[in-house]
mmCIF file of C-alpha atoms in Angstrom:
data_model
loop_
_atom_site.group_PDB
_atom_site.id
_atom_site.type_symbol
_atom_site.label_atom_id
_atom_site.label_comp_id
_atom_site.label_asym_id
_atom_site.label_seq_id
_atom_site.Cartn_x
_atom_site.Cartn_y
_atom_site.Cartn_z
ATOM 1 C CA UNK W 1 -8.865 46.352 5.300
ATOM 2 C CA UNK W 2 -5.725 44.729 3.927
ATOM 3 C CA UNK W 3 -5.132 42.934 7.232
ATOM 4 C CA UNK W 4 -8.702 41.606 7.305
ATOM 5 C CA UNK W 5 -8.278 40.368 3.732
ATOM 6 C CA UNK W 6 -5.034 38.576 4.604
ATOM 7 C CA UNK W 7 -6.582 36.996 7.705
ATOM 8 C CA UNK W 8 -9.651 35.889 5.739
ATOM 9 C CA UNK W 9 -7.510 34.256 3.038
ATOM 10 C CA UNK W 10 -5.377 32.563 5.724
ATOM 11 C CA UNK W 11 -8.464 31.191 7.483
ATOM 12 C CA UNK W 12 -9.923 30.025 4.169
ATOM 13 C CA UNK W 13 -6.702 28.237 3.229
ATOM 14 C CA UNK W 14 -6.408 26.643 6.685
ATOM 15 C CA UNK W 15 -10.004 25.377 6.456
ATOM 16 C CA UNK W 16 -9.187 23.928 3.007
ATOM 17 C CA UNK W 17 -6.149 22.252 4.538
ATOM 18 C CA UNK W 18 -8.292 20.760 7.326
ATOM 19 C CA UNK W 19 -10.920 19.705 4.820
ATOM 20 C CA UNK W 20 -8.270 17.902 2.784
ATOM 21 C CA UNK W 21 -7.175 15.910 5.847
ATOM 22 C CA UNK W 22 -10.796 15.239 6.743
ATOM 23 C CA UNK W 23 -11.600 13.907 3.254
ATOM 24 C CA UNK W 24 -8.493 11.720 3.204
ATOM 25 C CA UNK W 25 -9.416 10.225 6.584
ATOM 26 C CA UNK W 26 -12.504 8.768 4.887
ATOM 27 C CA UNK W 27 -10.717 7.514 1.775
ATOM 28 C CA UNK W 28 -9.430 4.029 2.441
ATOM 29 C CA UNK W 29 -8.289 3.477 -1.162
ATOM 30 C CA UNK W 30 -4.654 3.834 -2.187
ATOM 31 C CA UNK W 31 -4.805 7.459 -3.272
ATOM 32 C CA UNK W 32 -5.456 10.880 -1.826
ATOM 33 C CA UNK W 33 -7.597 13.812 -2.871
ATOM 34 C CA UNK W 34 -5.375 16.796 -2.147
ATOM 35 C CA UNK W 35 -7.744 19.743 -2.329
ATOM 36 C CA UNK W 36 -5.344 22.063 -0.548
ATOM 37 C CA UNK W 37 -2.491 21.098 -2.869
ATOM 38 C CA UNK W 38 -4.759 21.810 -5.847
ATOM 39 C CA UNK W 39 -5.538 25.231 -4.355
ATOM 40 C CA UNK W 40 -1.823 25.941 -3.982
ATOM 41 C CA UNK W 41 -1.259 24.866 -7.581
ATOM 42 C CA UNK W 42 -4.104 27.092 -8.711
ATOM 43 C CA UNK W 43 -2.591 29.997 -6.788
ATOM 44 C CA UNK W 44 0.806 29.264 -8.341
ATOM 45 C CA UNK W 45 -0.402 28.903 -11.900
ATOM 46 C CA UNK W 46 -3.313 31.323 -12.150
ATOM 47 C CA UNK W 47 -3.337 33.743 -9.216
ATOM 48 C CA UNK W 48 0.362 34.128 -8.380
ATOM 49 C CA UNK W 49 0.766 37.193 -6.275
ATOM 50 C CA UNK W 50 3.327 38.355 -3.722
ATOM 51 C CA UNK W 51 0.501 39.351 -1.372
ATOM 52 C CA UNK W 52 -0.468 35.691 -0.993
ATOM 53 C CA UNK W 53 2.823 34.732 0.603
ATOM 54 C CA UNK W 54 1.673 35.724 4.126
ATOM 55 C CA UNK W 55 -1.611 33.726 4.056
ATOM 56 C CA UNK W 56 0.240 30.653 2.761
ATOM 57 C CA UNK W 57 2.943 31.133 5.391
ATOM 58 C CA UNK W 58 0.369 31.518 8.183
ATOM 59 C CA UNK W 59 -1.546 28.421 6.992
ATOM 60 C CA UNK W 60 1.675 26.437 7.043
ATOM 61 C CA UNK W 61 2.545 27.650 10.537
ATOM 62 C CA UNK W 62 -0.939 26.727 11.813
ATOM 63 C CA UNK W 63 -0.775 23.302 10.174
ATOM 64 C CA UNK W 64 2.725 22.662 11.544
ATOM 65 C CA UNK W 65 1.657 23.743 15.026
ATOM 66 C CA UNK W 66 -1.595 21.841 15.317
ATOM 67 C CA UNK W 67 -1.507 18.792 13.088
ATOM 68 C CA UNK W 68 2.057 17.842 12.316
ATOM 69 C CA UNK W 69 4.582 15.991 14.438
ATOM 70 C CA UNK W 70 7.431 17.483 12.421
ATOM 71 C CA UNK W 71 9.292 20.660 13.267
ATOM 72 C CA UNK W 72 7.634 24.042 12.835
ATOM 73 C CA UNK W 73 8.221 25.440 9.374
ATOM 74 C CA UNK W 74 8.570 22.170 7.452
ATOM 75 C CA UNK W 75 5.117 22.154 5.863
ATOM 76 C CA UNK W 76 5.265 25.961 5.570
ATOM 77 C CA UNK W 77 8.324 25.617 3.342
ATOM 78 C CA UNK W 78 6.664 22.808 1.385
ATOM 79 C CA UNK W 79 3.553 24.939 0.709
ATOM 80 C CA UNK W 80 5.655 27.902 -0.439
ATOM 81 C CA UNK W 81 7.932 25.759 -2.618
ATOM 82 C CA UNK W 82 4.867 24.202 -4.302
ATOM 83 C CA UNK W 83 3.531 27.665 -5.222
ATOM 84 C CA UNK W 84 6.912 28.925 -6.480
ATOM 85 C CA UNK W 85 7.640 25.755 -8.455
ATOM 86 C CA UNK W 86 4.233 25.638 -10.105
ATOM 87 C CA UNK W 87 4.442 29.291 -11.099
ATOM 88 C CA UNK W 88 7.984 28.899 -12.385
ATOM 89 C CA UNK W 89 7.110 25.842 -14.502
ATOM 90 C CA UNK W 90 4.038 27.436 -16.047
ATOM 91 C CA UNK W 91 5.589 30.840 -16.734
ATOM 92 C CA UNK W 92 8.847 29.367 -18.054
ATOM 93 C CA UNK W 93 7.291 26.774 -20.320
ATOM 94 C CA UNK W 94 4.026 26.714 -22.212
ATOM 95 C CA UNK W 95 0.666 26.377 -20.455
ATOM 96 C CA UNK W 96 0.018 22.940 -21.899
ATOM 97 C CA UNK W 97 -1.610 19.889 -20.334
ATOM 98 C CA UNK W 98 1.765 18.089 -20.274
ATOM 99 C CA UNK W 99 3.404 20.921 -18.349
ATOM 100 C CA UNK W 100 0.495 21.107 -15.913
ATOM 101 C CA UNK W 101 0.553 17.347 -15.319
ATOM 102 C CA UNK W 102 4.345 17.353 -14.854
ATOM 103 C CA UNK W 103 4.014 20.260 -12.426
ATOM 104 C CA UNK W 104 1.311 18.433 -10.463
ATOM 105 C CA UNK W 105 3.512 15.304 -10.335
ATOM 106 C CA UNK W 106 6.536 17.254 -9.095
ATOM 107 C CA UNK W 107 4.528 19.267 -6.595
ATOM 108 C CA UNK W 108 2.828 16.145 -5.239
ATOM 109 C CA UNK W 109 6.255 14.585 -4.806
ATOM 110 C CA UNK W 110 7.350 17.615 -2.767
ATOM 111 C CA UNK W 111 4.052 17.680 -0.874
ATOM 112 C CA UNK W 112 4.450 14.046 0.192
ATOM 113 C CA UNK W 113 8.193 14.383 0.845
ATOM 114 C CA UNK W 114 8.033 13.557 4.591
ATOM 115 C CA UNK W 115 6.347 10.198 3.790
ATOM 116 C CA UNK W 116 8.531 9.526 0.749
ATOM 117 C CA UNK W 117 11.727 10.000 2.770
ATOM 118 C CA UNK W 118 10.524 7.777 5.613
ATOM 119 C CA UNK W 119 8.982 4.885 3.698
ATOM 120 C CA UNK W 120 10.018 2.526 0.910
ATOM 121 C CA UNK W 121 9.063 3.014 -2.725
ATOM 122 C CA UNK W 122 6.478 0.208 -2.686
ATOM 123 C CA UNK W 123 4.560 1.960 0.098
ATOM 124 C CA UNK W 124 3.869 5.194 -1.724
ATOM 125 C CA UNK W 125 4.480 4.660 -5.468
ATOM 126 C CA UNK W 126 1.096 3.193 -6.435
ATOM 127 C CA UNK W 127 -0.783 5.741 -4.333
ATOM 128 C CA UNK W 128 1.384 8.519 -5.750
ATOM 129 C CA UNK W 129 0.736 7.568 -9.377
ATOM 130 C CA UNK W 130 -3.008 7.177 -8.800
ATOM 131 C CA UNK W 131 -3.088 10.464 -6.896
ATOM 132 C CA UNK W 132 -1.456 12.248 -9.874
ATOM 133 C CA UNK W 133 -4.276 11.118 -12.166
ATOM 134 C CA UNK W 134 -7.075 11.885 -9.675
ATOM 135 C CA UNK W 135 -5.704 15.277 -8.636
ATOM 136 C CA UNK W 136 -4.835 16.306 -12.206
ATOM 137 C CA UNK W 137 -8.429 15.619 -13.229
ATOM 138 C CA UNK W 138 -9.727 17.678 -10.309
ATOM 139 C CA UNK W 139 -7.279 20.479 -11.141
ATOM 140 C CA UNK W 140 -8.283 20.628 -14.810
ATOM 141 C CA UNK W 141 -11.961 20.481 -13.882
ATOM 142 C CA UNK W 142 -11.513 23.321 -11.377
ATOM 143 C CA UNK W 143 -9.503 25.376 -13.851
ATOM 144 C CA UNK W 144 -12.124 24.945 -16.551
ATOM 145 C CA UNK W 145 -15.039 25.681 -14.224
ATOM 146 C CA UNK W 146 -13.444 28.829 -12.824
ATOM 147 C CA UNK W 147 -12.474 30.029 -16.294
ATOM 148 C CA UNK W 148 -16.029 29.524 -17.530
ATOM 149 C CA UNK W 149 -17.556 31.278 -14.525
ATOM 150 C CA UNK W 150 -15.201 34.252 -14.978
ATOM 151 C CA UNK N 1 15.791 39.552 -22.646
ATOM 152 C CA UNK N 2 18.066 39.753 -19.609
ATOM 153 C CA UNK N 3 15.843 42.317 -17.916
ATOM 154 C CA UNK N 4 12.789 40.040 -18.464
ATOM 155 C CA UNK N 5 14.625 37.215 -16.686
ATOM 156 C CA UNK N 6 15.535 39.525 -13.788
ATOM 157 C CA UNK N 7 11.913 40.621 -13.462
ATOM 158 C CA UNK N 8 10.704 37.003 -13.548
ATOM 159 C CA UNK N 9 13.146 36.039 -10.783
ATOM 160 C CA UNK N 10 12.374 39.163 -8.742
ATOM 161 C CA UNK N 11 8.744 38.096 -8.279
ATOM 162 C CA UNK N 12 9.929 35.105 -6.261
ATOM 163 C CA UNK N 13 12.153 37.089 -3.868
ATOM 164 C CA UNK N 14 9.456 37.483 -1.201
ATOM 165 C CA UNK N 15 8.633 33.782 -1.440
ATOM 166 C CA UNK N 16 12.307 32.844 -1.071
ATOM 167 C CA UNK N 17 12.577 35.110 1.974
ATOM 168 C CA UNK N 18 9.603 33.386 3.592
ATOM 169 C CA UNK N 19 11.015 29.949 2.704
ATOM 170 C CA UNK N 20 14.238 31.020 4.454
ATOM 171 C CA UNK N 21 12.182 32.214 7.426
ATOM 172 C CA UNK N 22 10.442 28.832 7.566
ATOM 173 C CA UNK N 23 13.833 27.106 7.485
ATOM 174 C CA UNK N 24 14.988 29.345 10.313
ATOM 175 C CA UNK N 25 11.889 28.469 12.345
ATOM 176 C CA UNK N 26 12.568 24.760 11.735
ATOM 177 C CA UNK N 27 16.152 25.199 12.980
ATOM 178 C CA UNK N 28 15.042 27.133 16.091
ATOM 179 C CA UNK N 29 12.327 24.548 16.778
ATOM 180 C CA UNK N 30 14.855 21.721 16.381
ATOM 181 C CA UNK N 31 17.318 23.265 18.812
ATOM 182 C CA UNK N 32 14.626 24.347 21.288
ATOM 183 C CA UNK N 33 13.216 20.799 21.447
ATOM 184 C CA UNK N 34 9.906 21.773 19.790
ATOM 185 C CA UNK N 35 9.158 24.611 22.220
ATOM 186 C CA UNK N 36 8.277 26.830 19.295
ATOM 187 C CA UNK N 37 5.843 24.406 17.601
ATOM 188 C CA UNK N 38 4.112 23.691 20.917
ATOM 189 C CA UNK N 39 3.696 27.381 21.743
ATOM 190 C CA UNK N 40 0.328 27.897 19.999
ATOM 191 C CA UNK N 41 -1.269 24.471 20.708
ATOM 192 C CA UNK N 42 -0.486 24.831 24.423
ATOM 193 C CA UNK N 43 -2.600 27.978 24.565
ATOM 194 C CA UNK N 44 -5.500 27.077 22.308
ATOM 195 C CA UNK N 45 -8.159 24.387 22.706
ATOM 196 C CA UNK N 46 -8.619 23.734 19.021
ATOM 197 C CA UNK N 47 -10.957 20.748 19.002
ATOM 198 C CA UNK N 48 -13.364 22.048 21.672
ATOM 199 C CA UNK N 49 -13.508 25.393 19.888
ATOM 200 C CA UNK N 50 -14.578 23.700 16.675
ATOM 201 C CA UNK N 51 -17.536 21.905 18.245
ATOM 202 C CA UNK N 52 -20.907 23.171 17.129
ATOM 203 C CA UNK N 53 -22.587 24.723 20.146
ATOM 204 C CA UNK N 54 -25.905 23.150 21.163
ATOM 205 C CA UNK N 55 -27.459 26.607 20.809
ATOM 206 C CA UNK N 56 -27.004 26.391 17.041
ATOM 207 C CA UNK N 57 -28.486 22.933 16.861
ATOM 208 C CA UNK N 58 -31.662 24.139 18.522
ATOM 209 C CA UNK N 59 -34.128 26.639 17.179
ATOM 210 C CA UNK N 60 -33.233 29.860 18.986
ATOM 211 C CA UNK N 61 -35.349 32.143 16.887
ATOM 212 C CA UNK N 62 -38.586 31.520 18.728
ATOM 213 C CA UNK N 63 -38.145 34.694 20.817
ATOM 214 C CA UNK N 64 -38.418 36.790 17.659
ATOM 215 C CA UNK N 65 -41.911 35.556 16.968
ATOM 216 C CA UNK N 66 -43.324 35.918 20.501
ATOM 217 C CA UNK N 67 -45.762 38.598 19.416
ATOM 218 C CA UNK N 68 -47.389 36.418 16.759
ATOM 219 C CA UNK N 69 -50.562 34.420 17.121
ATOM 220 C CA UNK N 70 -50.672 31.584 19.646
ATOM 221 C CA UNK N 71 -50.871 29.007 16.950
ATOM 222 C CA UNK N 72 -47.629 30.159 15.365
ATOM 223 C CA UNK N 73 -45.991 30.306 18.809
ATOM 224 C CA UNK N 74 -47.150 26.797 19.577
ATOM 225 C CA UNK N 75 -45.849 25.626 16.235
ATOM 226 C CA UNK N 76 -42.454 27.145 16.977
ATOM 227 C CA UNK N 77 -42.411 25.663 20.478
ATOM 228 C CA UNK N 78 -43.127 22.239 19.029
ATOM 229 C CA UNK N 79 -40.443 22.637 16.413
ATOM 230 C CA UNK N 80 -38.041 23.648 19.157
ATOM 231 C CA UNK N 81 -39.006 20.647 21.208
ATOM 232 C CA UNK N 82 -38.526 18.436 18.187
ATOM 233 C CA UNK N 83 -35.053 19.794 17.549
ATOM 234 C CA UNK N 84 -34.226 19.325 21.272
ATOM 235 C CA UNK N 85 -35.405 15.757 21.038
ATOM 236 C CA UNK N 86 -33.274 15.227 17.947
ATOM 237 C CA UNK N 87 -30.226 16.550 19.823
ATOM 238 C CA UNK N 88 -31.083 14.245 22.716
ATOM 239 C CA UNK N 89 -31.505 11.329 20.342
ATOM 240 C CA UNK N 90 -28.044 11.920 18.836
ATOM 241 C CA UNK N 91 -26.529 12.195 22.331
ATOM 242 C CA UNK N 92 -28.374 9.067 23.395
ATOM 243 C CA UNK N 93 -27.052 7.166 20.381
ATOM 244 C CA UNK N 94 -23.492 8.318 21.160
ATOM 245 C CA UNK N 95 -23.849 7.224 24.786
ATOM 246 C CA UNK N 96 -25.332 3.894 23.696
ATOM 247 C CA UNK N 97 -22.355 3.327 21.371
ATOM 248 C CA UNK N 98 -20.012 4.255 24.226
ATOM 249 C CA UNK N 99 -21.712 1.789 26.565
ATOM 250 C CA UNK N 100 -21.505 -0.957 23.929
ATOM 251 C CA UNK N 101 -17.804 -0.371 23.345
ATOM 252 C CA UNK N 102 -17.101 -0.259 27.112
ATOM 253 C CA UNK N 103 -19.053 -3.516 27.559
ATOM 254 C CA UNK N 104 -16.948 -5.142 24.867
ATOM 255 C CA UNK N 105 -13.771 -3.808 26.475
ATOM 256 C CA UNK N 106 -14.776 -5.108 29.927
ATOM 257 C CA UNK N 107 -15.148 -8.601 28.444
ATOM 258 C CA UNK N 108 -11.626 -8.459 27.045
ATOM 259 C CA UNK N 109 -9.530 -6.856 29.781
ATOM 260 C CA UNK N 110 -8.483 -8.249 33.106
ATOM 261 C CA UNK N 111 -7.110 -5.168 34.859
ATOM 262 C CA UNK N 112 -9.788 -3.041 36.480
ATOM 263 C CA UNK N 113 -7.321 -1.007 38.530
ATOM 264 C CA UNK N 114 -6.922 1.328 35.576
ATOM 265 C CA UNK N 115 -9.243 3.980 34.198
ATOM 266 C CA UNK N 116 -10.025 3.523 30.510
ATOM 267 C CA UNK N 117 -10.685 6.806 28.739
ATOM 268 C CA UNK N 118 -12.690 6.460 25.542
ATOM 269 C CA UNK N 119 -11.237 8.432 22.663
ATOM 270 C CA UNK N 120 -12.233 8.835 19.035
ATOM 271 C CA UNK N 121 -10.658 9.574 15.706
ATOM 272 C CA UNK N 122 -10.857 13.170 14.506
ATOM 273 C CA UNK N 123 -8.812 13.129 11.311
ATOM 274 C CA UNK N 124 -5.691 11.797 9.641
ATOM 275 C CA UNK N 125 -2.875 14.233 8.856
ATOM 276 C CA UNK N 126 -0.674 14.377 5.750
ATOM 277 C CA UNK N 127 1.820 11.915 7.193
ATOM 278 C CA UNK N 128 -0.863 9.285 7.970
ATOM 279 C CA UNK N 129 -0.898 9.944 11.708
ATOM 280 C CA UNK N 130 -4.263 9.970 13.422
ATOM 281 C CA UNK N 131 -5.488 12.913 15.452
ATOM 282 C CA UNK N 132 -7.649 11.680 18.321
ATOM 283 C CA UNK N 133 -9.739 13.431 20.941
ATOM 284 C CA UNK N 134 -8.448 14.032 24.469
ATOM 285 C CA UNK N 135 -5.161 15.517 25.515
ATOM 286 C CA UNK N 136 -3.747 17.233 28.547
ATOM 287 C CA UNK N 137 -7.345 17.773 29.758
ATOM 288 C CA UNK N 138 -7.379 14.010 30.550
ATOM 289 C CA UNK N 139 -3.754 13.962 31.752
ATOM 290 C CA UNK N 140 -2.661 12.065 28.652
ATOM 291 C CA UNK N 141 1.079 11.957 28.107
ATOM 292 C CA UNK N 142 3.280 11.105 25.116
ATOM 293 C CA UNK N 143 3.889 7.352 25.114
ATOM 294 C CA UNK N 144 0.496 6.429 26.614
ATOM 295 C CA UNK N 145 -0.844 3.239 25.062
ATOM 296 C CA UNK N 146 -3.980 3.259 22.919
ATOM 297 C CA UNK N 147 -5.984 0.030 22.837
ATOM 298 C CA UNK N 148 -9.084 -1.114 20.983
ATOM 299 C CA UNK N 149 -12.228 -2.733 22.402
ATOM 300 C CA UNK N 150 -10.596 -6.173 22.305
ATOM 301 C CA UNK N 151 -7.828 -4.900 24.591
ATOM 302 C CA UNK N 152 -5.126 -5.056 21.881
ATOM 303 C CA UNK N 153 -2.663 -2.205 21.436
ATOM 304 C CA UNK N 154 -3.239 -0.134 18.292
ATOM 305 C CA UNK N 155 -0.553 2.466 18.932
ATOM 306 C CA UNK N 156 0.684 5.040 21.367
ATOM 307 C CA UNK N 157 0.440 8.797 21.774
ATOM 308 C CA UNK N 158 3.174 10.633 19.891
ATOM 309 C CA UNK N 159 2.279 14.175 20.877
ATOM 310 C CA UNK N 160 -0.275 15.490 23.340
ATOM 311 C CA UNK N 161 -1.929 18.897 23.088
ATOM 312 C CA UNK N 162 -4.580 20.622 25.197
ATOM 313 C CA UNK N 163 -7.622 18.727 23.954
ATOM 314 C CA UNK N 164 -6.314 16.394 21.265
ATOM 315 C CA UNK N 165 -3.394 14.067 20.687
ATOM 316 C CA UNK N 166 -1.510 12.547 17.781
ATOM 317 C CA UNK N 167 -1.649 8.754 17.671
ATOM 318 C CA UNK N 168 1.326 6.854 16.316
ATOM 319 C CA UNK N 169 -0.482 3.886 14.788
ATOM 320 C CA UNK N 170 0.949 0.890 12.939
ATOM 321 C CA UNK N 171 1.083 2.715 9.616
ATOM 322 C CA UNK N 172 2.622 5.874 11.014
ATOM 323 C CA UNK N 173 6.086 6.963 9.847
ATOM 324 C CA UNK N 174 7.384 7.342 13.412
ATOM 325 C CA UNK N 175 6.031 4.068 14.797
ATOM 326 C CA UNK N 176 8.610 2.441 17.062
ATOM 327 C CA UNK N 177 7.584 0.103 19.841
ATOM 328 C CA UNK N 178 9.120 -2.439 22.201
ATOM 329 C CA UNK N 179 7.320 -5.518 23.441
ATOM 330 C CA UNK N 180 8.010 -8.739 25.342
ATOM 331 C CA UNK N 181 6.978 -12.284 24.484
ATOM 332 C CA UNK N 182 5.939 -14.956 27.017
ATOM 333 C CA UNK N 183 9.614 -15.865 27.558
ATOM 334 C CA UNK N 184 10.619 -12.259 28.244
ATOM 335 C CA UNK N 185 12.475 -11.859 24.938
ATOM 336 C CA UNK N 186 12.554 -8.230 23.860
ATOM 337 C CA UNK N 187 11.222 -7.355 20.402
ATOM 338 C CA UNK N 188 11.556 -4.068 18.601
ATOM 339 C CA UNK N 189 8.716 -3.202 16.264
ATOM 340 C CA UNK N 190 9.004 -0.800 13.344
ATOM 341 C CA UNK N 191 6.700 0.015 10.486
ATOM 342 C CA UNK N 192 7.306 0.595 6.795
ATOM 343 C CA UNK N 193 3.743 1.778 6.322
ATOM 344 C CA UNK N 194 2.393 -1.476 4.911
ATOM 345 C CA UNK N 195 4.113 -4.000 7.168
ATOM 346 C CA UNK N 196 5.166 -4.285 10.778
ATOM 347 C CA UNK N 197 8.683 -5.585 11.256
ATOM 348 C CA UNK N 198 9.303 -7.445 14.520
ATOM 349 C CA UNK N 199 12.967 -8.046 15.396
ATOM 350 C CA UNK N 200 14.234 -9.743 18.542
ATOM 351 C CA UNK N 201 16.986 -7.712 20.162
ATOM 352 C CA UNK N 202 18.758 -10.579 21.941
ATOM 353 C CA UNK N 203 19.616 -14.169 21.057
ATOM 354 C CA UNK N 204 16.889 -16.576 21.993
ATOM 355 C CA UNK N 205 16.603 -20.363 22.064
ATOM 356 C CA UNK N 206 12.863 -20.649 21.551
ATOM 357 C CA UNK N 207 11.640 -22.247 18.353
ATOM 358 C CA UNK N 208 8.675 -19.971 17.636
ATOM 359 C CA UNK N 209 7.480 -16.570 18.763
ATOM 360 C CA UNK N 210 3.951 -16.351 20.135
ATOM 361 C CA UNK N 211 2.049 -13.476 21.613
ATOM 362 C CA UNK N 212 3.794 -10.169 22.312
ATOM 363 C CA UNK N 213 2.814 -7.865 25.169
ATOM 364 C CA UNK N 214 3.588 -4.378 26.366
ATOM 365 C CA UNK N 215 5.493 -4.188 29.637
ATOM 366 C CA UNK N 216 6.161 -1.755 32.451
ATOM 367 C CA UNK N 217 9.914 -2.117 31.820
ATOM 368 C CA UNK N 218 9.396 -0.040 28.661
ATOM 369 C CA UNK N 219 7.420 2.604 30.524
ATOM 370 C CA UNK N 220 4.051 1.132 29.550
ATOM 371 C CA UNK N 221 1.252 1.376 32.074
ATOM 372 C CA UNK N 222 0.510 -2.354 32.147
ATOM 373 C CA UNK N 223 0.731 -5.608 30.250
ATOM 374 C CA UNK N 224 -1.551 -5.455 27.204
ATOM 375 C CA UNK N 225 -1.562 -7.870 24.254
ATOM 376 C CA UNK N 226 0.142 -6.399 21.205
ATOM 377 C CA UNK N 227 0.336 -8.982 18.416
ATOM 378 C CA UNK N 228 0.092 -12.730 18.043
ATOM 379 C CA UNK N 229 2.926 -13.779 15.725
ATOM 380 C CA UNK N 230 2.172 -17.508 15.888
ATOM 381 C CA UNK N 231 0.542 -17.708 12.468
ATOM 382 C CA UNK N 232 3.124 -15.637 10.572
ATOM 383 C CA UNK N 233 6.294 -16.781 8.830
ATOM 384 C CA UNK N 234 9.252 -16.346 11.172
ATOM 385 C CA UNK N 235 12.886 -16.043 10.111
ATOM 386 C CA UNK N 236 15.572 -17.094 12.603
ATOM 387 C CA UNK N 237 19.139 -16.015 11.976
ATOM 388 C CA UNK N 238 21.882 -16.263 14.629
ATOM 389 C CA UNK N 239 19.165 -17.075 17.178
ATOM 390 C CA UNK N 240 17.436 -13.790 16.425
ATOM 391 C CA UNK N 241 13.916 -13.650 15.050
ATOM 392 C CA UNK N 242 12.513 -11.389 12.370
ATOM 393 C CA UNK N 243 8.811 -11.490 11.617
ATOM 394 C CA UNK N 244 7.122 -9.367 8.962
ATOM 395 C CA UNK N 245 3.390 -8.862 9.340
ATOM 396 C CA UNK N 246 1.234 -7.009 6.789
ATOM 397 C CA UNK N 247 -0.887 -4.222 8.253
ATOM 398 C CA UNK N 248 -4.467 -5.092 7.421
ATOM 399 C CA UNK N 249 -6.658 -3.069 9.730
ATOM 400 C CA UNK N 250 -6.916 0.675 9.364
ATOM 401 C CA UNK N 251 -8.541 2.892 11.952
ATOM 402 C CA UNK N 252 -11.888 4.365 11.004
ATOM 403 C CA UNK N 253 -14.457 6.629 12.616
ATOM 404 C CA UNK N 254 -16.164 3.463 13.855
ATOM 405 C CA UNK N 255 -13.053 2.250 15.732
ATOM 406 C CA UNK N 256 -13.472 2.217 19.492
ATOM 407 C CA UNK N 257 -10.287 3.407 21.119
ATOM 408 C CA UNK N 258 -9.316 3.588 24.790
ATOM 409 C CA UNK N 259 -6.408 5.035 26.694
ATOM 410 C CA UNK N 260 -5.658 3.243 29.980
ATOM 411 C CA UNK N 261 -4.450 5.507 32.791
ATOM 412 C CA UNK N 262 -3.738 4.773 36.438
ATOM 413 C CA UNK N 263 -6.464 5.943 38.831
#
């Protein structure tokens, strides 16, 4: 039962990851809608659990294998670091909007690290700043909706 | 207080262990020349497995109602026929689009000794590389050129998997290309994501750079036009040219892409 649960969560996360790439293929504006990153942030801030490490790890391995030209394990580490960092920031400091926004900014920076390291500041800065606003809004909306429904 | 801190750090131990494991996998993959990361994609046909089977697009539930009145059966049969016709219509539209793009390509290319495989965009990954259909099933190889319907190069294949490939396009982080001009001067092309930077590798005595082409000396399959630099500002320093060209066109689902291969 536990194995089936882990596999189901892994598949769900991988589909979210694919969906994120699919959505961003359509968006030709200078920002991204990072649904998978928002899910990782939600896991880190609201649902942090040691049992989720395997699904996140498996999702990263699948993403690295199928859709990334980088070495296996790079995006896996990024996904795990995002979850740890977001949980650390929220549990160490207060659960305020400022902390959440700062966490999203930092996590997005880590999430886009391969592009940031390769390209100049003027390539990614505008998109990065816009993405912080867009993704923060989505995150707060999701958080509020899920809290209300619970 | 101290024990609370220990507890709060302890909850991350498993995550740190898995981060270390990921780092280890990266190191092994690096030293094994990506054998590890290619292990799963070489065994799985991901894109073909994700296609919606025709069975699902048609109404397959008619057999369940076979015992009902003739009128209901006829209604179901007609609905089934309608859904079949819709599937056919979609296929017909796709084929019509394919024919149109091939017709446009034929007008623009001169070499008919090659086979031009039509490919299409599937999605864009996190590092702005495009995943396109077709892989080892069409004998595609890393480095194969990808051209558009006007015959111009839009990139090359970075990695090839069973039934899909990763296209290194102009705005890809790994884009690195070599091309020749009409006077056989070699140019190296790199991308910073928003601009293409053309740099001549050797000293040249020409006054202006014109059209650049791919060439078999760089392992390309044939000579295809790459970029016309005539209209862009060109900097000449020590008889070496540098031209910076903004990337304007992005690939979309409507882009017609082809991969030329020898017959």
